[in-house]
Coordinates of C-alpha atoms in Angstrom, one line a residue:
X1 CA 75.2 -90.2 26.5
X2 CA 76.4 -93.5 26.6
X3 CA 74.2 -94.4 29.7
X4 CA 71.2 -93.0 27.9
X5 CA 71.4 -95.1 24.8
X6 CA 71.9 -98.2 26.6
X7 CA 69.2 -97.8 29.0
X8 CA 66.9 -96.6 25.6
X9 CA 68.5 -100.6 24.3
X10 CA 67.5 -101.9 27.2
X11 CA 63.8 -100.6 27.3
X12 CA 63.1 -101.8 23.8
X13 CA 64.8 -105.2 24.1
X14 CA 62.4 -105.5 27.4
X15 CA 59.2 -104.7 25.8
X16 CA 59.7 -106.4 22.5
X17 CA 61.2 -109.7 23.6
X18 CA 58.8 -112.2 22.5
X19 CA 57.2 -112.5 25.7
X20 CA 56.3 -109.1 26.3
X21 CA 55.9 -108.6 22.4
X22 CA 52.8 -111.5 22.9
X23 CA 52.1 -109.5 26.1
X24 CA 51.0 -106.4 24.1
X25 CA 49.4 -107.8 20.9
X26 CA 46.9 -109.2 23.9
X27 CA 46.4 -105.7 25.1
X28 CA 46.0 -104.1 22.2
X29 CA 43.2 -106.3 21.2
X30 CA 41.7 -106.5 24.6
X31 CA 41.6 -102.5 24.7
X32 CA 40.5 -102.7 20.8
X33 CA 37.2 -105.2 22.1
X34 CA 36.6 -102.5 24.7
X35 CA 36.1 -99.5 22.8
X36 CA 33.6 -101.8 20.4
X37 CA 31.8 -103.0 24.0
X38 CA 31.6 -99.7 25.1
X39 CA 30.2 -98.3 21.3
X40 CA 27.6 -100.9 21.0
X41 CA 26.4 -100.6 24.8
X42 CA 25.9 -96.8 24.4
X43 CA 24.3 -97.5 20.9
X44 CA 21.8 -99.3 22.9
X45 CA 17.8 -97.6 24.5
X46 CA 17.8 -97.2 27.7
X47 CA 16.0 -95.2 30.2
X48 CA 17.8 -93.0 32.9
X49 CA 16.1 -90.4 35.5
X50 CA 18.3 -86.9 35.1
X51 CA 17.6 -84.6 38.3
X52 CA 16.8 -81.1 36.9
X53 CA 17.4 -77.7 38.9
X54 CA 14.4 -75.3 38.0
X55 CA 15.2 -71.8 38.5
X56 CA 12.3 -69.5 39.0
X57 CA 12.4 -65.7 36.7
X58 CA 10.6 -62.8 36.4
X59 CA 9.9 -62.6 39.7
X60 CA 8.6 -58.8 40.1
X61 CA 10.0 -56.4 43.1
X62 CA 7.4 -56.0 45.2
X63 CA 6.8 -59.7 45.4
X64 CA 8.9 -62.1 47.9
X65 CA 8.8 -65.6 47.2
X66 CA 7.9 -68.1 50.4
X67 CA 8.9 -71.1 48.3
X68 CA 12.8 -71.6 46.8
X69 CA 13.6 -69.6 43.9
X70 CA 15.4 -72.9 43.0
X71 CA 13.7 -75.9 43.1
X72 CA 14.1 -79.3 41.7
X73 CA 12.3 -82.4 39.3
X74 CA 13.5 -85.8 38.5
X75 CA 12.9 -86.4 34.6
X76 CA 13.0 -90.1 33.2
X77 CA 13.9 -89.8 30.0
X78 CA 14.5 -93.0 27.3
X79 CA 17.3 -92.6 24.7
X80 CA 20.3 -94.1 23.3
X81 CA 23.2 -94.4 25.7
X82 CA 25.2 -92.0 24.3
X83 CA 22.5 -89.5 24.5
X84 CA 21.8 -90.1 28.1
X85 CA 25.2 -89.8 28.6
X86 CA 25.3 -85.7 27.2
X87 CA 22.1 -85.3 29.6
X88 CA 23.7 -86.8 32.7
X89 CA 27.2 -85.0 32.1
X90 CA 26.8 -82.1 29.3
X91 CA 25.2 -78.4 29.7
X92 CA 22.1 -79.5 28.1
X93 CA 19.6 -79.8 31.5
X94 CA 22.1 -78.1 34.0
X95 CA 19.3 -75.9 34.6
X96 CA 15.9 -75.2 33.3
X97 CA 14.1 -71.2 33.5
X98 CA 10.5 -70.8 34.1
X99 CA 8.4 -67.2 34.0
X100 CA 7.1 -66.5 37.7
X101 CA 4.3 -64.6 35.2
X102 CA 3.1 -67.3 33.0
X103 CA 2.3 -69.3 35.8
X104 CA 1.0 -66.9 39.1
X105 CA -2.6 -67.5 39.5
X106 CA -3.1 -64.7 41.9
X107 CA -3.7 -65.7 44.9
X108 CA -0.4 -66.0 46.5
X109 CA 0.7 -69.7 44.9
X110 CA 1.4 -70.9 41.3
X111 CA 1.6 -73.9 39.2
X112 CA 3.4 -75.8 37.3
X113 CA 1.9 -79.0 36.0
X114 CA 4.4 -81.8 34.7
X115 CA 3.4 -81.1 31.2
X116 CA 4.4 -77.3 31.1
X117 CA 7.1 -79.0 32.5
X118 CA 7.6 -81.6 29.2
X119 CA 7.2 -78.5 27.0
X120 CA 9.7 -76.3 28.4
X121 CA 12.0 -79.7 28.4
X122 CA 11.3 -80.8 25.1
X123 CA 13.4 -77.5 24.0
X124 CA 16.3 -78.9 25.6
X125 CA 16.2 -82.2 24.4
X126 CA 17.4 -84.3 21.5
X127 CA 14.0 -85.2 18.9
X128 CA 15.3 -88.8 19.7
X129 CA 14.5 -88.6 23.3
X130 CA 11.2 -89.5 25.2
X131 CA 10.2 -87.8 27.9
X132 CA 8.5 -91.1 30.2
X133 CA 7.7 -89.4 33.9
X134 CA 8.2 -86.6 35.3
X135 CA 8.5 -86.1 39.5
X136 CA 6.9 -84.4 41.3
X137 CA 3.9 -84.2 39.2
X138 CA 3.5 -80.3 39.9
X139 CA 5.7 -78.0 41.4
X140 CA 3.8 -75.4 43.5
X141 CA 5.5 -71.7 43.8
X142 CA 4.2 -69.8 46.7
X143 CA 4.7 -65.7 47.2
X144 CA 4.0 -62.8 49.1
X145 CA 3.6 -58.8 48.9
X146 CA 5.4 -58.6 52.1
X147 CA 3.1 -60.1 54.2
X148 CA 5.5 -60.9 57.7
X149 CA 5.5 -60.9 61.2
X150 CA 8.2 -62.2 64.3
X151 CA 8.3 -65.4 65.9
X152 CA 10.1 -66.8 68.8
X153 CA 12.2 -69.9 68.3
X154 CA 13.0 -73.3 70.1
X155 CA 14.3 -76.2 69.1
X156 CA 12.6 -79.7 68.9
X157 CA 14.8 -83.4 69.4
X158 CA 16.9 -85.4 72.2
X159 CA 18.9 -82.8 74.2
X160 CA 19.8 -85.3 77.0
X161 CA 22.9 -84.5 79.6
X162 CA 24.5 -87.1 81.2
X163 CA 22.6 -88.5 84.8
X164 CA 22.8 -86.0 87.6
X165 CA 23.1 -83.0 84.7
X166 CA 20.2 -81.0 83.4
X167 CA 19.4 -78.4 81.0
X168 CA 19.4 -74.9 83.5
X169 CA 19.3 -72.4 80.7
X170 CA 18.7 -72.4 77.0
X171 CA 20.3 -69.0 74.7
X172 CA 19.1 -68.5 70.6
X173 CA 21.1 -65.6 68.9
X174 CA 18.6 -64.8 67.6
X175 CA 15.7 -65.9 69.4
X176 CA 13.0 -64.9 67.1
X177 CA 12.9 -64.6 62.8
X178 CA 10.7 -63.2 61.2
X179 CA 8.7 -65.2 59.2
X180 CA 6.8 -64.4 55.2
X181 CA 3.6 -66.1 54.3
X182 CA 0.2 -65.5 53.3
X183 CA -1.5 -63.7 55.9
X184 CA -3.9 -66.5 56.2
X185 CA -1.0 -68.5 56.9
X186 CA 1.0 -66.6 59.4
X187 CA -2.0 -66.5 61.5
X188 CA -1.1 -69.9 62.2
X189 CA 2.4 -69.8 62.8
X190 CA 3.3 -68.9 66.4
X191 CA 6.8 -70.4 66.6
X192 CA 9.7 -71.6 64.7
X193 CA 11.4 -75.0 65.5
X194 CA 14.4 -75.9 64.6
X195 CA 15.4 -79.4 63.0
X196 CA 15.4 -82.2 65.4
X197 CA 18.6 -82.6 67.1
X198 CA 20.4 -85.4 68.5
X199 CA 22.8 -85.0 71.5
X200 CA 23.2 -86.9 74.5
X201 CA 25.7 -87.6 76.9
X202 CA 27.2 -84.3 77.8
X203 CA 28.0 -82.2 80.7
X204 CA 30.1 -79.2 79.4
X205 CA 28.2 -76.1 77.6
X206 CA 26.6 -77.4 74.3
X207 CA 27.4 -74.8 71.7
X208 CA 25.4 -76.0 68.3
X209 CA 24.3 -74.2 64.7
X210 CA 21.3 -75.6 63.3
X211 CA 18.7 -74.9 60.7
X212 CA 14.8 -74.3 61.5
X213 CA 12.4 -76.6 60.0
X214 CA 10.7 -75.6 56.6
X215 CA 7.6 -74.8 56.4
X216 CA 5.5 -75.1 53.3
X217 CA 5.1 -72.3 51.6
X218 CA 7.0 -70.0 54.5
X219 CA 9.9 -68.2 54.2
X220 CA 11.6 -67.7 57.3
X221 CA 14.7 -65.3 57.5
X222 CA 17.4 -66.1 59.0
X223 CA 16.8 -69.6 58.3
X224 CA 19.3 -70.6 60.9
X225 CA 20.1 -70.2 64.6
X226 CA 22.8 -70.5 67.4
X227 CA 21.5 -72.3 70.7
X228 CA 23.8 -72.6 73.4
X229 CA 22.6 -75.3 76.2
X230 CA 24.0 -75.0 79.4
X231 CA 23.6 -77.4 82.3
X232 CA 24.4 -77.7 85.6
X233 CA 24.5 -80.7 88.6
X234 CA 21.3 -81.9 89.9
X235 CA 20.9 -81.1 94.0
X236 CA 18.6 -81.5 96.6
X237 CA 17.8 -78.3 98.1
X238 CA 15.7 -76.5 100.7
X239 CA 15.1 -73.0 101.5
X240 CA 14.1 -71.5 105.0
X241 CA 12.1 -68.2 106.2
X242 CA 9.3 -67.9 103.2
X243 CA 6.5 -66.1 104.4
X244 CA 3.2 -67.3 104.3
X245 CA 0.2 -65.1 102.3
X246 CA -3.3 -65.1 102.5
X247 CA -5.3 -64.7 99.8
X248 CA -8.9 -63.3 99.5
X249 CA -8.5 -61.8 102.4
X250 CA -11.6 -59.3 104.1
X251 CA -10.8 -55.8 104.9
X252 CA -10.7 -55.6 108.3
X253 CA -9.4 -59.4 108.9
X254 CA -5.8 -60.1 109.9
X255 CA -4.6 -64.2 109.2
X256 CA -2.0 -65.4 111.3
X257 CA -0.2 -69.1 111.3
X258 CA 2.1 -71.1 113.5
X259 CA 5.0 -71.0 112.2
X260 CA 4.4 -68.1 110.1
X261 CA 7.2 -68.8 107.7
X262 CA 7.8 -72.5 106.2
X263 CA 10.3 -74.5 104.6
X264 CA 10.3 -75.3 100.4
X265 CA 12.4 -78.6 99.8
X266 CA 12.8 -79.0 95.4
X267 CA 15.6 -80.2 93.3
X268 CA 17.9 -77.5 91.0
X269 CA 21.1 -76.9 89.6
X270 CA 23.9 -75.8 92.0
X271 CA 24.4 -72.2 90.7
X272 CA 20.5 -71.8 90.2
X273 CA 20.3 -72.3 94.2
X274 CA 23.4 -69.9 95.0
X275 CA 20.9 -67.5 93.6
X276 CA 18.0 -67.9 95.6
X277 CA 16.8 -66.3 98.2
X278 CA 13.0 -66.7 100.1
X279 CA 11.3 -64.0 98.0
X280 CA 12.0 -66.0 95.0
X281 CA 8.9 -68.3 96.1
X282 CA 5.5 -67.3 97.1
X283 CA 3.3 -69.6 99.7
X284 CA -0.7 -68.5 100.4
X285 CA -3.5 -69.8 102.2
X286 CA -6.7 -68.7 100.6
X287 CA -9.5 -67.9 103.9
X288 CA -12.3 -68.6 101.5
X289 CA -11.1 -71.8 102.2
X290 CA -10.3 -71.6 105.7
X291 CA -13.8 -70.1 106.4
X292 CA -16.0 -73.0 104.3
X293 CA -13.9 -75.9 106.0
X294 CA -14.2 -74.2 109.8
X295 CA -11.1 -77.0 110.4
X296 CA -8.5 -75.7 113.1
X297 CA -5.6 -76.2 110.5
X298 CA -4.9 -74.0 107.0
X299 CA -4.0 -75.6 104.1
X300 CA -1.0 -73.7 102.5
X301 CA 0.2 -73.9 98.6
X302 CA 2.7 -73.1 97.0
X303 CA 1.5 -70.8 93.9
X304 CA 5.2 -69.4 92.7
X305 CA 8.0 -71.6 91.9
X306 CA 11.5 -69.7 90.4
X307 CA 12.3 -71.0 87.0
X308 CA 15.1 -73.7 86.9
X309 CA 13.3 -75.2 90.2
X310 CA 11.5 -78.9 90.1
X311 CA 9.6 -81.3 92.0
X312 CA 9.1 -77.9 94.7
X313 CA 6.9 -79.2 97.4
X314 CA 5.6 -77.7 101.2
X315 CA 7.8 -79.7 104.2
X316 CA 4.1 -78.3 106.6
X317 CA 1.7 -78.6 104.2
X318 CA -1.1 -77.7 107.0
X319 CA -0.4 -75.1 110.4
X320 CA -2.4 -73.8 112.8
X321 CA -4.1 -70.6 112.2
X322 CA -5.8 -67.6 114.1
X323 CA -8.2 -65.0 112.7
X324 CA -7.9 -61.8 114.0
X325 CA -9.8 -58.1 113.5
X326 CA -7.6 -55.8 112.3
X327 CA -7.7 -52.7 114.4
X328 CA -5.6 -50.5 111.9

């Protein structure tokens, strides 16, 4: 008890020494010219842009909006301070409800002009407060009757590996949506992108969520994806023994070259070329060809490719060939 009352001595000995005593008649007044600053600045006009969610009602069953049910507008409005400050932080323009029936024109969109906009504000507002601009200048609402149809995806941006790496495969779960429009407008729409993306650098499996890019007036569900990149190393390959085809070829004709099977040199990914085998590729020589040229070499090509193989070129490019009846 003792302790208690001496430190309690203490305390009030400390703060009103004549020092501190000066100390706090300064901060009294400094906090008492604050609170006047702070009433005259808020008794002062200003203007201040308050961000406004609009929530769309009414919206019947059978109708699907393609636009948000929630959108947004950016009001200027010019009041005292103090009234701003109830807009920017009260319950007075958390949100503002608009009937999808007073405003669908029937043909799959509505409108809402900026001063159906100042009319349903001015309900919300103080009769001091001017309404200066309102942004946008419309708000368009867009809907169907169930209009849909499937779409694949893909995704759109810098997907880079690092040198001697490449892209060999490319997974979406999912790998379509299904997309709700007008049906004027999904005859348009024949894939989905995603937003861009930015990655670079990498060697290991790239696992990435990501959202597809909006479309005006299109709502597309699920509105995001799960893409999986995987890559592999960059080699110089060849493969042996592919048989050579002739296309356009008589009844009755046989074609035969030297060598008849060639060689395929390309660049893949090291498990893409553990895979393949010389069926995977398809070389032809086409005798309409052979027979308008009369030259004593072919010219082959090389018309299939697997996927995940590049820069596939013929080592013989031209052989020898003979033209034989077929007896059989």
């Amino acid at each position: 008890m003792f302790s208690l009352r001496r430190i309690a001595v203490l305390i009030r000995n400390f703060l009103f020494s004549r020092t501190n005593r000066e100390f706090l008649i300064f901060l009294f007044f400094l906090t008492l010219s604050g609170i006047f600053w702070l009433l005259m600045t808020l008794n002062e006009v200003y203007e201040k842009e308050v961000v406004v969610p609009v929530h769309i009602t009414g919206v019947p069953s059978d109708i699907m909006l393609t636009s948000d049910e929630t959108d947004t507008i950016k009001v200027t409005v010019r009041d005292r301070g103090i009234i701003l400050m109830t807009y920017l932080y009260g319950e007075a323009l958390t949100h503002v409800e608009v009937n999808f029936k007073n405003y669908d024109q029937g043909n799959g969109t509505g409108v809402i002009s900026a001063a159906e906009f100042a009319k349903i504000l001015k309900q919300h507002l103080t009769a001091s407060s001017k309404i200066v601009s309102i942004k946008p200048e419309r708000l368009k609402i867009y809907y169907t009757t169930g209009n849909n149809k499937k779409v694949p995806v893909r995704w759109k941006g810098r997907v880079i590996p690092e040198h001697l790496y490449f892209l060999s495969q490319v997974n979406y779960s999912p790998d379509s949506v299904t997309v709700y429009a007008s049906e004027e407008r999904l005859d348009s729409i024949h894939m989905v992108y995603t937003e861009l993306l930015n990655y670079v650098d990498f060697r290991d499996t790239l696992a990435v969520d990501c959202r597809l890019r909006r479309m005006e007036g299109v709502k597309i569900v699920p509105d995001h994806v799960h893409i999986t990149f995987y890559t592999d190393v960059l080699t110089e390959e060849s493969v042996d023994g592919i048989p050579v085809k002739c296309i356009n070829l008589p009844k009755g004709k046989q074609l035969r070259t030297f060598p008849a099977k060639v060689t395929v040199k390309f660049v893949t990914g090291v498990n893409v070329y553990r895979t393949l085998t010389p069926a995977d590729f398809t070389v032809v020589a086409d005798y309409n060809e052979i027979v308008s040229s009369r030259s004593d070499k072919c010219n082959l090509y090389l018309q299939q490719v697997p996927s995940g193989v590049t820069r596939a070129s013929l080592v013989n490019k031209q052989v020898d060939y003979l033209i034989e009846e077929d007896n059989e």
